[in-house]
mmCIF file of C-alpha atoms and ligand atoms in Angstrom:
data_model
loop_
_atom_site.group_PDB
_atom_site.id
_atom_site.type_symbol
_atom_site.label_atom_id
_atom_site.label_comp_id
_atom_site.label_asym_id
_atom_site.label_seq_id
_atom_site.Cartn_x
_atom_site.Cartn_y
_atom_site.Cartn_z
ATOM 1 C CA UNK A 1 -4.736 -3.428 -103.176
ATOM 2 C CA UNK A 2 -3.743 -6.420 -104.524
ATOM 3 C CA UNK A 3 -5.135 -10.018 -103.035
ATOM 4 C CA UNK A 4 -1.289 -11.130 -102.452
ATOM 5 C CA UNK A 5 -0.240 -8.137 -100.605
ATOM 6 C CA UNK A 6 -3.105 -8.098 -98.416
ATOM 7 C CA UNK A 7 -2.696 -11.632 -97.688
ATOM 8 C CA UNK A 8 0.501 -11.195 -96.677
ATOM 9 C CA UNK A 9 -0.866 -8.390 -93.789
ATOM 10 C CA UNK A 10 -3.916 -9.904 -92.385
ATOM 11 C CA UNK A 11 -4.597 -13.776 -90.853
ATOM 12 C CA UNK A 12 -8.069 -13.351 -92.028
ATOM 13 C CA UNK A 13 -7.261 -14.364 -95.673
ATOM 14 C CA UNK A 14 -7.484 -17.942 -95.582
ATOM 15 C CA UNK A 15 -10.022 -19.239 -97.887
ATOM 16 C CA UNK A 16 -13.033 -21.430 -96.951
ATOM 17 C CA UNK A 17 -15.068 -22.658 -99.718
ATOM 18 C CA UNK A 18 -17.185 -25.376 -98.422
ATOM 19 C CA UNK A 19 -18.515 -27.479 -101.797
ATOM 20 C CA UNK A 20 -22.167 -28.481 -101.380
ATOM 21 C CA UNK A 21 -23.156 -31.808 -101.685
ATOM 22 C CA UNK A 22 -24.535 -30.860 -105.062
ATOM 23 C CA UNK A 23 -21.487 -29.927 -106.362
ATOM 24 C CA UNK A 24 -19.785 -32.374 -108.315
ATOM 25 C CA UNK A 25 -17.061 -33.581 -106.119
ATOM 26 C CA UNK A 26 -14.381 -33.085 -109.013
ATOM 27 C CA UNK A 27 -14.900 -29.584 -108.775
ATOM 28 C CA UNK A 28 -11.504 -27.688 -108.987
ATOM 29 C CA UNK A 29 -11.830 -24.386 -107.546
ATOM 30 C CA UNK A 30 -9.515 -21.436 -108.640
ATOM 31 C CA UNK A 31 -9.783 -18.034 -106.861
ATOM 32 C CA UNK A 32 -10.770 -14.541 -109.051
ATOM 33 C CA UNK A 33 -9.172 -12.032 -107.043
ATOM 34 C CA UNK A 34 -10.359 -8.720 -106.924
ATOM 35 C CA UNK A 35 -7.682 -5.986 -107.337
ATOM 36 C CA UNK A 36 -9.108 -3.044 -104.418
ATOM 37 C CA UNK A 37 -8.820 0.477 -104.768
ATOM 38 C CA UNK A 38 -8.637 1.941 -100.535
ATOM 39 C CA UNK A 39 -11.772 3.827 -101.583
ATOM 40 C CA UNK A 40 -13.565 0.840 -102.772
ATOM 41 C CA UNK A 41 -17.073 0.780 -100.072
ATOM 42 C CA UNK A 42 -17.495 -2.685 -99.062
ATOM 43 C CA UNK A 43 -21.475 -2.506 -100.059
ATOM 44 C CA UNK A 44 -20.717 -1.241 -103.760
ATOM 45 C CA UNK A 45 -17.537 -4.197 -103.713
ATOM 46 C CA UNK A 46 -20.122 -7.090 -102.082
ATOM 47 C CA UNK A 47 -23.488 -5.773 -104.773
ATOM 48 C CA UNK A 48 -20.824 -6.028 -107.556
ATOM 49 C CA UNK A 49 -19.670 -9.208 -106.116
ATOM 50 C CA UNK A 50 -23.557 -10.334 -105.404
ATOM 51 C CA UNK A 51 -24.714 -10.919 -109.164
ATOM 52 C CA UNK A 52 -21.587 -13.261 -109.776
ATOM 53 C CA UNK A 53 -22.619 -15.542 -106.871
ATOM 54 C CA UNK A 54 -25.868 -16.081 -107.601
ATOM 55 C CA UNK A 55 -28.085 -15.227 -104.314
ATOM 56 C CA UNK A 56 -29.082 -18.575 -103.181
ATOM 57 C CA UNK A 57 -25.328 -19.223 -103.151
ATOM 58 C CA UNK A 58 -23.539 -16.522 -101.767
ATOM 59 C CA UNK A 59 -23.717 -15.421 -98.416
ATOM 60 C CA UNK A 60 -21.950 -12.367 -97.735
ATOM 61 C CA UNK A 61 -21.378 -10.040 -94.611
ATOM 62 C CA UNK A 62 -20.345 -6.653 -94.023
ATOM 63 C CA UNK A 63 -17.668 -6.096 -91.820
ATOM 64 C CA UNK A 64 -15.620 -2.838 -90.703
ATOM 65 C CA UNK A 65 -13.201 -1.047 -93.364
ATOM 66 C CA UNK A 66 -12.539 -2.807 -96.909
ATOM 67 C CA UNK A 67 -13.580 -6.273 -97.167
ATOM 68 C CA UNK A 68 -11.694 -8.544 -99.836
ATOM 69 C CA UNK A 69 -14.254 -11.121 -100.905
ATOM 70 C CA UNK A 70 -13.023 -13.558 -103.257
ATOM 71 C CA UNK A 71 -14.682 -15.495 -105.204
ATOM 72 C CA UNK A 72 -14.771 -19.262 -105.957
ATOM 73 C CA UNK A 73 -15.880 -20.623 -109.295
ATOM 74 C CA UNK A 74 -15.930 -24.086 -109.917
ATOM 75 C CA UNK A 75 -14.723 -25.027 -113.380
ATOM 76 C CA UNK A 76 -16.577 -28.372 -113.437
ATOM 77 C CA UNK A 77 -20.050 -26.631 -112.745
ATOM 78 C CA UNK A 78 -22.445 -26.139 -115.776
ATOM 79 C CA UNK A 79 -21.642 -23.079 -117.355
ATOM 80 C CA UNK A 80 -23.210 -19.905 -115.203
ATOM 81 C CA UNK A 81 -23.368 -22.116 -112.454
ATOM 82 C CA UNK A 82 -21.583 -21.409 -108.845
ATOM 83 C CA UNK A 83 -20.475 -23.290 -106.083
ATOM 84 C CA UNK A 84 -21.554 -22.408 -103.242
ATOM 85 C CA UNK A 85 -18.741 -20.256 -101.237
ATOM 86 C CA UNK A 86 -18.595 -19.355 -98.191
ATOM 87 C CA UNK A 87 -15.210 -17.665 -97.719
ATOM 88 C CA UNK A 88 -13.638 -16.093 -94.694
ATOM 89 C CA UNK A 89 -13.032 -11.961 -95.836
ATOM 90 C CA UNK A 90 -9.837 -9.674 -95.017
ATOM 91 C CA UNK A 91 -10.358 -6.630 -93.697
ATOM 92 C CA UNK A 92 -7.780 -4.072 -96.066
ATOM 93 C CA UNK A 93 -9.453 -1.266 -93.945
ATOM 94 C CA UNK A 94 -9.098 -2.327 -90.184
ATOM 95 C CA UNK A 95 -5.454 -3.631 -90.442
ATOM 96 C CA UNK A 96 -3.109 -1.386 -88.923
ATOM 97 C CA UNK A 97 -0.301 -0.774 -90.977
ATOM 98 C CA UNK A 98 0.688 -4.037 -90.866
ATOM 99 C CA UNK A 99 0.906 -4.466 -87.069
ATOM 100 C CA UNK A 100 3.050 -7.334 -86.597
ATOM 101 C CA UNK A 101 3.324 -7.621 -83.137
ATOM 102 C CA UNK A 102 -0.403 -8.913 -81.672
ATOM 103 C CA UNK A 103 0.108 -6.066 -78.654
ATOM 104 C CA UNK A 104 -0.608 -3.044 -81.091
ATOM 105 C CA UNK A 105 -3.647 -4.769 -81.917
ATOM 106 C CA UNK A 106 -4.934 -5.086 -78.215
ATOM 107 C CA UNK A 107 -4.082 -8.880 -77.832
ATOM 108 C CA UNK A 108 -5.593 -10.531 -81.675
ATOM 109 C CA UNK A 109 -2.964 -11.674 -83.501
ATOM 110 C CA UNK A 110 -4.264 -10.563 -86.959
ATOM 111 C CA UNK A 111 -3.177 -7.036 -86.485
ATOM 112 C CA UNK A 112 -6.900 -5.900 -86.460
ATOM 113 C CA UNK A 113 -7.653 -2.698 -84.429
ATOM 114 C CA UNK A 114 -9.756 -2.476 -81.832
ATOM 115 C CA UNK A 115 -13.807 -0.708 -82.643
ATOM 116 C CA UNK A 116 -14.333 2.581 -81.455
ATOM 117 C CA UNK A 117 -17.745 2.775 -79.626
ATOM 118 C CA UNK A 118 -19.959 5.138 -78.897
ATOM 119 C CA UNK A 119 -22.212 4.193 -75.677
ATOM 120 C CA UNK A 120 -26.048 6.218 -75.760
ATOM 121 C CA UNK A 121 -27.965 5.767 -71.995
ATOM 122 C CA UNK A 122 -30.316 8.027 -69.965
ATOM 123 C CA UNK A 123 -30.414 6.166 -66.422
ATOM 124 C CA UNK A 124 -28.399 3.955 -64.545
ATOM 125 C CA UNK A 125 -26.050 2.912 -67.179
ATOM 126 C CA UNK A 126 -25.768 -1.011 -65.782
ATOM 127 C CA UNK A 127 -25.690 -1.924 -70.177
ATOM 128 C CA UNK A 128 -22.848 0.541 -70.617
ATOM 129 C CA UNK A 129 -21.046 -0.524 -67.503
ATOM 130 C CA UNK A 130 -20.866 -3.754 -68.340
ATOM 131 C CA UNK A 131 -20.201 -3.472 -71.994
ATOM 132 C CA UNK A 132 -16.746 -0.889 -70.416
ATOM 133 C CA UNK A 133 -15.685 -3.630 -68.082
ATOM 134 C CA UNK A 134 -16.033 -6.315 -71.525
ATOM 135 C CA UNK A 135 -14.011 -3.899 -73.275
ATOM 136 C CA UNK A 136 -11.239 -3.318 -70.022
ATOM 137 C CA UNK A 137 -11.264 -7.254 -69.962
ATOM 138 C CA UNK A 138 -10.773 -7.774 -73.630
ATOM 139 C CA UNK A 139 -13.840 -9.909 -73.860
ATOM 140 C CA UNK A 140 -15.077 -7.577 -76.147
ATOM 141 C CA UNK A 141 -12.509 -6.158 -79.267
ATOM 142 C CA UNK A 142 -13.530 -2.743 -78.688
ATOM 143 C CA UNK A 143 -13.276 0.692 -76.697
ATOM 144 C CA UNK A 144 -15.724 3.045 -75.249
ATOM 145 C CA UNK A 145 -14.705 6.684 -77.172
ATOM 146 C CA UNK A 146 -17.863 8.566 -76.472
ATOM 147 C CA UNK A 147 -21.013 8.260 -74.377
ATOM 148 C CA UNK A 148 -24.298 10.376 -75.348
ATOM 149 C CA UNK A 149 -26.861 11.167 -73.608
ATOM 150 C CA UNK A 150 -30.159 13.288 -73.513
ATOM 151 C CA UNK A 151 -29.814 13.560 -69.783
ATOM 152 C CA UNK A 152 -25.863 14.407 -68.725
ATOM 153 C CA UNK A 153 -26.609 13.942 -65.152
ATOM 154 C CA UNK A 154 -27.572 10.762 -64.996
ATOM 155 C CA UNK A 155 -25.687 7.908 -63.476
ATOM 156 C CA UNK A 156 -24.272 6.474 -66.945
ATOM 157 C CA UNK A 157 -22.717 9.923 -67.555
ATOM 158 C CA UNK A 158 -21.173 10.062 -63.678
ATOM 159 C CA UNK A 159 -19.698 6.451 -64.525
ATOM 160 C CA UNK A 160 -18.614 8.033 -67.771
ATOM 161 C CA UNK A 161 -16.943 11.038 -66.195
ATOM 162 C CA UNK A 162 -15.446 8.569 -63.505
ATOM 163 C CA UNK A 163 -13.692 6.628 -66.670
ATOM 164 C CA UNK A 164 -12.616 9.813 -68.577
ATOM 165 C CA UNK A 165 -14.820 8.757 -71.341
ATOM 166 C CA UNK A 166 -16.369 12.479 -72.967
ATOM 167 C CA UNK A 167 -19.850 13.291 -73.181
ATOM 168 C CA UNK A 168 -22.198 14.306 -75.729
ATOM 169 C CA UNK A 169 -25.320 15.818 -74.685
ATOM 170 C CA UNK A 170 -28.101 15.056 -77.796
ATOM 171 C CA UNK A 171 -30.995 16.368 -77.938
ATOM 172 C CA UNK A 172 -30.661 19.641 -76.579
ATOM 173 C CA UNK A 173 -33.574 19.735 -73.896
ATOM 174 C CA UNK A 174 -34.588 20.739 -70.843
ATOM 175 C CA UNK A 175 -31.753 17.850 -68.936
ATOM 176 C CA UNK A 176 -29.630 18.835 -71.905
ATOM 177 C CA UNK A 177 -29.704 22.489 -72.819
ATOM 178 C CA UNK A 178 -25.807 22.414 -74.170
ATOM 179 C CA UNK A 179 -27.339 19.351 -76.636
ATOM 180 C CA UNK A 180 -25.875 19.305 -80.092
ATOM 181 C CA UNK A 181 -27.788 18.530 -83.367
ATOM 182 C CA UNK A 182 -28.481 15.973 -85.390
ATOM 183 C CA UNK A 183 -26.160 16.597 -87.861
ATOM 184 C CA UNK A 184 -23.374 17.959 -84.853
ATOM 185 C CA UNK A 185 -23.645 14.443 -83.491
ATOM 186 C CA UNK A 186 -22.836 12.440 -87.043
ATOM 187 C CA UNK A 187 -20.405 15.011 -87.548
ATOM 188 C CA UNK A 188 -18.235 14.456 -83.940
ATOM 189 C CA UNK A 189 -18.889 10.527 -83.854
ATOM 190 C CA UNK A 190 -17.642 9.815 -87.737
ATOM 191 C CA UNK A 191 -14.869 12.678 -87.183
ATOM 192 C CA UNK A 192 -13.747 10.719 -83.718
ATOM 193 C CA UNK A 193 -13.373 7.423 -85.875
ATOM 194 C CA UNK A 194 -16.855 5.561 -84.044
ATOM 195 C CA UNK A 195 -17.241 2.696 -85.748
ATOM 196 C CA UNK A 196 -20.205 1.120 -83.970
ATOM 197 C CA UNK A 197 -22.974 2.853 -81.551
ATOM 198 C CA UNK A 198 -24.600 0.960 -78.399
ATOM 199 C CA UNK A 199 -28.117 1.997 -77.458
ATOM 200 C CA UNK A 200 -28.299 1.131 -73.453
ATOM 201 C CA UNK A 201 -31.376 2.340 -71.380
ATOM 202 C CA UNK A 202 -31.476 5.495 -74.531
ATOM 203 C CA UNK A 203 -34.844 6.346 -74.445
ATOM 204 C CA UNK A 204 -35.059 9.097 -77.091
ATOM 205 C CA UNK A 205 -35.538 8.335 -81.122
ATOM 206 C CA UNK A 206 -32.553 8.513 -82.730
ATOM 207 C CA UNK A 207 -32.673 11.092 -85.902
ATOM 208 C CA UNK A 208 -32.324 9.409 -89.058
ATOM 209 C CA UNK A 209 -29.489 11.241 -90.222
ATOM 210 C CA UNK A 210 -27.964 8.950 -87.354
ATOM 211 C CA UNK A 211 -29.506 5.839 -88.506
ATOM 212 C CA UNK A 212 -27.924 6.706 -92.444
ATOM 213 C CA UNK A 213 -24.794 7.508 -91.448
ATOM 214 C CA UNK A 214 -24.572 3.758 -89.289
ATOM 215 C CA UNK A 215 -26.084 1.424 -91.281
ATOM 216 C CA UNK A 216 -25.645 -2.033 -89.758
ATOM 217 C CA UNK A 217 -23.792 -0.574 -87.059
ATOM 218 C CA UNK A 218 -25.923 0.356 -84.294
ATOM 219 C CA UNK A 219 -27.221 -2.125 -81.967
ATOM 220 C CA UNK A 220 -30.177 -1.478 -78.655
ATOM 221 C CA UNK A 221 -30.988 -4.121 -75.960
ATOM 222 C CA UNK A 222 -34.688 -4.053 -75.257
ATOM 223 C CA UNK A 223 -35.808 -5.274 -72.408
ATOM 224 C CA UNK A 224 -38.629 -8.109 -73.844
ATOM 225 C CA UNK A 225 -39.158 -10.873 -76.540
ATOM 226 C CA UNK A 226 -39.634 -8.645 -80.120
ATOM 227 C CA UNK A 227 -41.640 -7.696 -81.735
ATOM 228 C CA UNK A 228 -43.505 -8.428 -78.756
ATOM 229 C CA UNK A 229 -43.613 -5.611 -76.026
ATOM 230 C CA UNK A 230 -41.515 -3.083 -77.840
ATOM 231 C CA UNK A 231 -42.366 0.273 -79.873
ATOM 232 C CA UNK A 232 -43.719 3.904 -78.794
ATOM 233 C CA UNK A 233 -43.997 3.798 -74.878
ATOM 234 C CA UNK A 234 -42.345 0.293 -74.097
ATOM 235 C CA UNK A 235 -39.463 1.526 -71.959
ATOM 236 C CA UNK A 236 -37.791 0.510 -68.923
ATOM 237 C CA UNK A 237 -40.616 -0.531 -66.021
ATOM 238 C CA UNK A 238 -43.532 -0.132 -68.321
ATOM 239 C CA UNK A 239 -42.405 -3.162 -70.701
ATOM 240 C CA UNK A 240 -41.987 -5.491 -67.359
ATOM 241 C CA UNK A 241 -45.944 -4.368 -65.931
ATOM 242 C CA UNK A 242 -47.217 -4.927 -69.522
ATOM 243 C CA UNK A 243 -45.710 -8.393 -69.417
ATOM 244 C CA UNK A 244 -46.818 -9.336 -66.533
ATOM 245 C CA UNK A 245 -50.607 -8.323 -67.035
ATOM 246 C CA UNK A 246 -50.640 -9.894 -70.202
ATOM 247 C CA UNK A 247 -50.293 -13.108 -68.584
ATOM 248 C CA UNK A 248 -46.915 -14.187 -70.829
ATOM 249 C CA UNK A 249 -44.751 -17.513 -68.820
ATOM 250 C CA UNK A 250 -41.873 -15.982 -70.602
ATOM 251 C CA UNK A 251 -40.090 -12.730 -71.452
ATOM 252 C CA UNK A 252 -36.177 -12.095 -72.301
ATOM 253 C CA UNK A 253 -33.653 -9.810 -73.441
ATOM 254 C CA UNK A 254 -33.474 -8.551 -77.133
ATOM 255 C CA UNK A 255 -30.455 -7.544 -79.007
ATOM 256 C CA UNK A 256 -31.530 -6.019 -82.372
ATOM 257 C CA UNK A 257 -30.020 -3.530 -85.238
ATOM 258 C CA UNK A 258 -31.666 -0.092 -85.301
ATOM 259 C CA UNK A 259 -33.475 1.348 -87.678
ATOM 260 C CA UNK A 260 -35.895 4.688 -87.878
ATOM 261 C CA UNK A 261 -38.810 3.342 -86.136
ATOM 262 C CA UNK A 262 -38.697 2.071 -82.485
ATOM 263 C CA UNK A 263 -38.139 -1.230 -81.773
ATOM 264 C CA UNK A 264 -38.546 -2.336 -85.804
ATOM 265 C CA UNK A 265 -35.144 -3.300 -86.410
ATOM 266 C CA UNK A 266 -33.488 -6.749 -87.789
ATOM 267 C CA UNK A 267 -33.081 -9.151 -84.500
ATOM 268 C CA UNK A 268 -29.722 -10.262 -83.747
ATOM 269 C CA UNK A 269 -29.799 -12.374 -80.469
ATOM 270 C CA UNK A 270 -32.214 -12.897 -77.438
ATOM 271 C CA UNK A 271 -32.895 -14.934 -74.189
ATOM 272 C CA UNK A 272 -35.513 -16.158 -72.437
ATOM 273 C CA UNK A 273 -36.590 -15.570 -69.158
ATOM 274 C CA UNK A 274 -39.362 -17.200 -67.499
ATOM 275 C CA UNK A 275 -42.469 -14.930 -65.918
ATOM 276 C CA UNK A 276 -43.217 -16.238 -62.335
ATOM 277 C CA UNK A 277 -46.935 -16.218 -61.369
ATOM 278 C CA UNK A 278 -46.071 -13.871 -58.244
ATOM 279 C CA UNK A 279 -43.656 -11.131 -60.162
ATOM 280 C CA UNK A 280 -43.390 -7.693 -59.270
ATOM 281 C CA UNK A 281 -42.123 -5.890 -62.209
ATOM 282 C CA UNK A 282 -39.091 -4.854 -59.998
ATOM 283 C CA UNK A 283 -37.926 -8.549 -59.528
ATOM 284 C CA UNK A 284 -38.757 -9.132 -63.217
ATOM 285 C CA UNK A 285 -36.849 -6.498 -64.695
ATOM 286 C CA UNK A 286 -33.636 -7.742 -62.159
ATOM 287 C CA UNK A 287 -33.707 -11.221 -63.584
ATOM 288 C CA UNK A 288 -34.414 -9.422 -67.232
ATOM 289 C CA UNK A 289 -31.643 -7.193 -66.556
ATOM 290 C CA UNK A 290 -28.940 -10.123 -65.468
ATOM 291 C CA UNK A 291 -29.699 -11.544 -68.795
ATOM 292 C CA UNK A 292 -29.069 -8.319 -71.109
ATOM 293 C CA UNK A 293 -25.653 -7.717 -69.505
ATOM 294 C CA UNK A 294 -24.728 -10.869 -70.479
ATOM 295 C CA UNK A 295 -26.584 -10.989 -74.198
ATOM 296 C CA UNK A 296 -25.391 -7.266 -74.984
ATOM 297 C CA UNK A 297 -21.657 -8.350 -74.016
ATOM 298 C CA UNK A 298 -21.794 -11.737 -75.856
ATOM 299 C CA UNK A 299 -23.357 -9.665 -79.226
ATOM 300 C CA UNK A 300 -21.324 -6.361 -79.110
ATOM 301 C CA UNK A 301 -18.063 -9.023 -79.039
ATOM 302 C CA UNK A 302 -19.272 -10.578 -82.321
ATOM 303 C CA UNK A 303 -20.088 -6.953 -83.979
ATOM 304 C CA UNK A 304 -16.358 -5.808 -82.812
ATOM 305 C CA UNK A 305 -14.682 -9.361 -84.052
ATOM 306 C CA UNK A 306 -17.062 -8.928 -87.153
ATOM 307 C CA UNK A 307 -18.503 -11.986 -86.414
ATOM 308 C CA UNK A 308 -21.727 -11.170 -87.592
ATOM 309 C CA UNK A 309 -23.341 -12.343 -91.379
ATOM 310 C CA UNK A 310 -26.655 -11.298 -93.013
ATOM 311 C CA UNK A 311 -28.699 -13.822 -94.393
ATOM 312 C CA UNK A 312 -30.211 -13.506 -98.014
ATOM 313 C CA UNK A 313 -33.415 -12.901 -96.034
ATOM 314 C CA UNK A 314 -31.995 -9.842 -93.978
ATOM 315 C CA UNK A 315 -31.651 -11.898 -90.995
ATOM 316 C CA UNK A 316 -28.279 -11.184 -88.984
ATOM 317 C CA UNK A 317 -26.472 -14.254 -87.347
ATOM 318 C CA UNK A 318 -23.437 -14.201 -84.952
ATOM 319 C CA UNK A 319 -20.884 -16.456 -85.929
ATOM 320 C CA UNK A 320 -19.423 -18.232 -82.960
ATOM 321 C CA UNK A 321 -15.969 -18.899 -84.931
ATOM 322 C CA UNK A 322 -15.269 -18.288 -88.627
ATOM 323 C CA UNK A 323 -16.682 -21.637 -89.386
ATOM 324 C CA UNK A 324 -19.387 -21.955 -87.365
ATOM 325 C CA UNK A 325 -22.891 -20.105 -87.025
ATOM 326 C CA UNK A 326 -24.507 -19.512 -83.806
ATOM 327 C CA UNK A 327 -28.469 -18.466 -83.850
ATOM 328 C CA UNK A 328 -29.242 -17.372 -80.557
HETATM 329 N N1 LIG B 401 -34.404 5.113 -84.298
HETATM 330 C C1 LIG B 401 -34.458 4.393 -83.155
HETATM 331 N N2 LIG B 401 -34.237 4.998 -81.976
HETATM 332 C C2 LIG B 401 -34.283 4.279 -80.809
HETATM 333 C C3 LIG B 401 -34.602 2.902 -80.838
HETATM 334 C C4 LIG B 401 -34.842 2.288 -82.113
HETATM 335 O O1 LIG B 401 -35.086 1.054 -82.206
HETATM 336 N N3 LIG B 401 -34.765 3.064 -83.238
HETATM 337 N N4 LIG B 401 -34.697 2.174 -79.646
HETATM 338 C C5 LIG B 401 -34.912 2.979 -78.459
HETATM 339 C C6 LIG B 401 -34.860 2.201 -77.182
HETATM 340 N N5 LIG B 401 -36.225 1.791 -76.848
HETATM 341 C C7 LIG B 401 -36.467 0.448 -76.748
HETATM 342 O O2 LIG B 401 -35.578 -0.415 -76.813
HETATM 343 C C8 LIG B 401 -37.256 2.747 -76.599
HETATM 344 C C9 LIG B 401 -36.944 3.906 -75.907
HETATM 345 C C10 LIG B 401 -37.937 4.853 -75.658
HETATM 346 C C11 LIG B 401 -39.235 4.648 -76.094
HETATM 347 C C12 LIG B 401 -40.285 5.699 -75.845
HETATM 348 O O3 LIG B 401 -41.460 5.465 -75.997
HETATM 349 N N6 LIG B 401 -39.827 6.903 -75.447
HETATM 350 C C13 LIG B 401 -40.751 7.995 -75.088
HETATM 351 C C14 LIG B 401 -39.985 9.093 -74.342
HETATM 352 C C15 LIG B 401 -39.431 8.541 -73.029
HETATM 353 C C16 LIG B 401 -38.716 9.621 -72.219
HETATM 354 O O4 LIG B 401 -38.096 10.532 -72.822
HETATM 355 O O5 LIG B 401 -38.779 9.521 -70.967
HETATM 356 C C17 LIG B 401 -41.367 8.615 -76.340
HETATM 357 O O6 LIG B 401 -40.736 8.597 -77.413
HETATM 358 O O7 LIG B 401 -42.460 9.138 -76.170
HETATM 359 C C18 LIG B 401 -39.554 3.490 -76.766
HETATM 360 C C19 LIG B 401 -38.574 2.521 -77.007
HETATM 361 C C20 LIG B 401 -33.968 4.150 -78.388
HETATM 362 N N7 LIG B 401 -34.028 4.888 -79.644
HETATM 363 N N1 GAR B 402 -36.868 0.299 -74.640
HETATM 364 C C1 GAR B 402 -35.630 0.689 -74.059
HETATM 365 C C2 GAR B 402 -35.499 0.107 -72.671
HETATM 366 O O1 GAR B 402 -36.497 -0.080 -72.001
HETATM 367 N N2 GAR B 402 -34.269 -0.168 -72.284
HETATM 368 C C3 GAR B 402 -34.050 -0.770 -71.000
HETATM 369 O O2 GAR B 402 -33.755 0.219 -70.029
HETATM 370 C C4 GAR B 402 -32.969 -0.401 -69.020
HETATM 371 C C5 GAR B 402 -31.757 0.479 -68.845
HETATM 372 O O3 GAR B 402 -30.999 -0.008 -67.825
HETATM 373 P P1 GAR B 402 -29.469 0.489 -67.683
HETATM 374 O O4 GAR B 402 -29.485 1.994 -67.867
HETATM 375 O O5 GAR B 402 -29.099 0.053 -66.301
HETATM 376 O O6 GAR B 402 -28.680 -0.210 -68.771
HETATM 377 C C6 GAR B 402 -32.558 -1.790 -69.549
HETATM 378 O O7 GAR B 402 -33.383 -2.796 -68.989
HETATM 379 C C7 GAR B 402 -32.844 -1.686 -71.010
HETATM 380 O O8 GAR B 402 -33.152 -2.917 -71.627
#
């Protein structure tokens, strides 16, 4: 799709290219647009992209459906050299059919639709319930299609039920012997459109056929600082009585991509909550808890508004506006 066209259907195509100090101030910039074919994958468009903007330069981010990246060269620069660019992307992929009128778009004005979500608990469900009520309040761009669990009668999937939300049992088990398989599950979730999956109180390892088919695009609150306290055995309770008898004056809430391992995945967000000297893990994890809600909302709302860039490094960063990085 051509650059034009797109602009013309998506707010998200004004440029930014910030010039770095270093660059010589006369620098004239002109834009190289990249004509898009629909099936064009945004990581085979952004590697292509990556070796013209040399890495130290270029920062770019993977958002939902077709990105357009465009890239600015500066004319005046030594030849080979590039300014750096930092560019706000459209989204060809996300924009629906040119949705004029901000209402089909769930009250954003670019005509972006809303992220389908799939929810994953095995308990209480407090994560998920407060990421639904985000989503009901439009604080966070997104919808709850799905919620899976390895335990179907557990209070997230009555809340679930309650909201005419469906549920997926995975694994099949002993709570779960209707559960689906690994390849069932990628199957159902890509085939209902999810774009992004929440891990909330999920206490089984997802299969890696899960972790492929997501990448970048699954997110678990853990209750503790990482890499500290998490992995094999650091679940609910258990990661609150380990804290406390190591003697730690603080713990938190962790927001962090997921990968195959437990726990091992690239941190997105935290906050801190001090340990006090007389703390029963219950009153821990509360004060814990009251902080997750809160991080989990504030993170899933920059996944869903694709606020969120990778660093050269691997590190992922919420952007509080377009223009404006937040590293919480
Ligand atoms: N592939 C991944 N799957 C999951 C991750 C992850 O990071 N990558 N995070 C966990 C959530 N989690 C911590 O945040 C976690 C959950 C459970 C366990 C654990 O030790 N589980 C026990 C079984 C517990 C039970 O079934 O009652 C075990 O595996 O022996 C550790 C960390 C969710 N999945
Ligand atoms: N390692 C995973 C883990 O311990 N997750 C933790 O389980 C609790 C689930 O509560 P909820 O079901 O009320 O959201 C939450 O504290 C969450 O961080």
């Amino acid at each position: 799709m051509e650059l034009s066209k797109l602009a013309s259907r998506s707010r998200h195509c004004g440029l930014v290219a910030h010039r770095r100090s270093s660059t010589p101030a006369d620098c004239r910039s002109h834009i190289t647009s990249l004509s898009l074919t629909d099936t064009t994958k945004p990581r085979s468009l952004m590697s292509t992209l990556r070796h013209d903007v040399s890495s130290k330069e270029g920062r770019v981010r993977f958002g939902r459906g077709v990105e357009v990246q465009r890239l600015v060269k500066c004319e005046s620069l030594q030849e080979g050299q590039v300014g750096s660019v930092e560019e706000k992307t459209a989204f060809a992929g996300r924009l629906e059919n040119g949705a004029e009128d901000s209402r089909q778009s769930g009250g954003h004005d670019d005509g972006l639709a809303r992220a389908k979500l799939a929810v994953f608990v095995s308990g209480g469900g407090s994560n998920f319930r407060a990421i639904h009520a985000g989503c009901k309040e439009n604080a966070i761009f997104g919808d709850v299609a799905y919620v899976v669990s390895d335990k179907p009668g557990c209070k997230g999937c009555e809340y679930a039920i309650e909201n005419n939300i469906p549920v997926l049992a995975y694994p099949k088990g002993k709570h779960a012997p209707e559960g689906i398989s690994p390849t069932e599950l990628v199957e159902q979730l890509r085939g209902a459109g999810v774009e992004y999956i929440l891990l909330a109180g999920y206490l089984r390892l997802l299969p890696s056929e899960l972790v492929h088919a997501y990448p970048r695009a699954i997110l678990n609150i853990h209750p503790a600082l990482l890499p500290s306290f998490g992995g094999k055995g650091y679940f609910g309770m258990k990661v609150h009585e380990a804290v406390i008898r190591s003697g730690a004056r603080f713990t938190g809430a962790t927001v962090h991509f997921v990968d195959e391992k437990y726990d091992t995945g690239p941190i997105l967000a935290q906050r801190v909550v001090p340990v006090r000297a007389d703390d029963t893990p219950a009153e821990l994890a509360s004060r814990v808890l009251k902080e997750e809600h809160q991080l989990y909302s504030f993170a899933v709302s920059a996944l869903c508004e694709d606020r969120i860039f990778w660093r050269e490094d691997g590190v992922p960063i919420i952007r509080k506006s377009w223009d404006e990085a937040e590293y919480v």
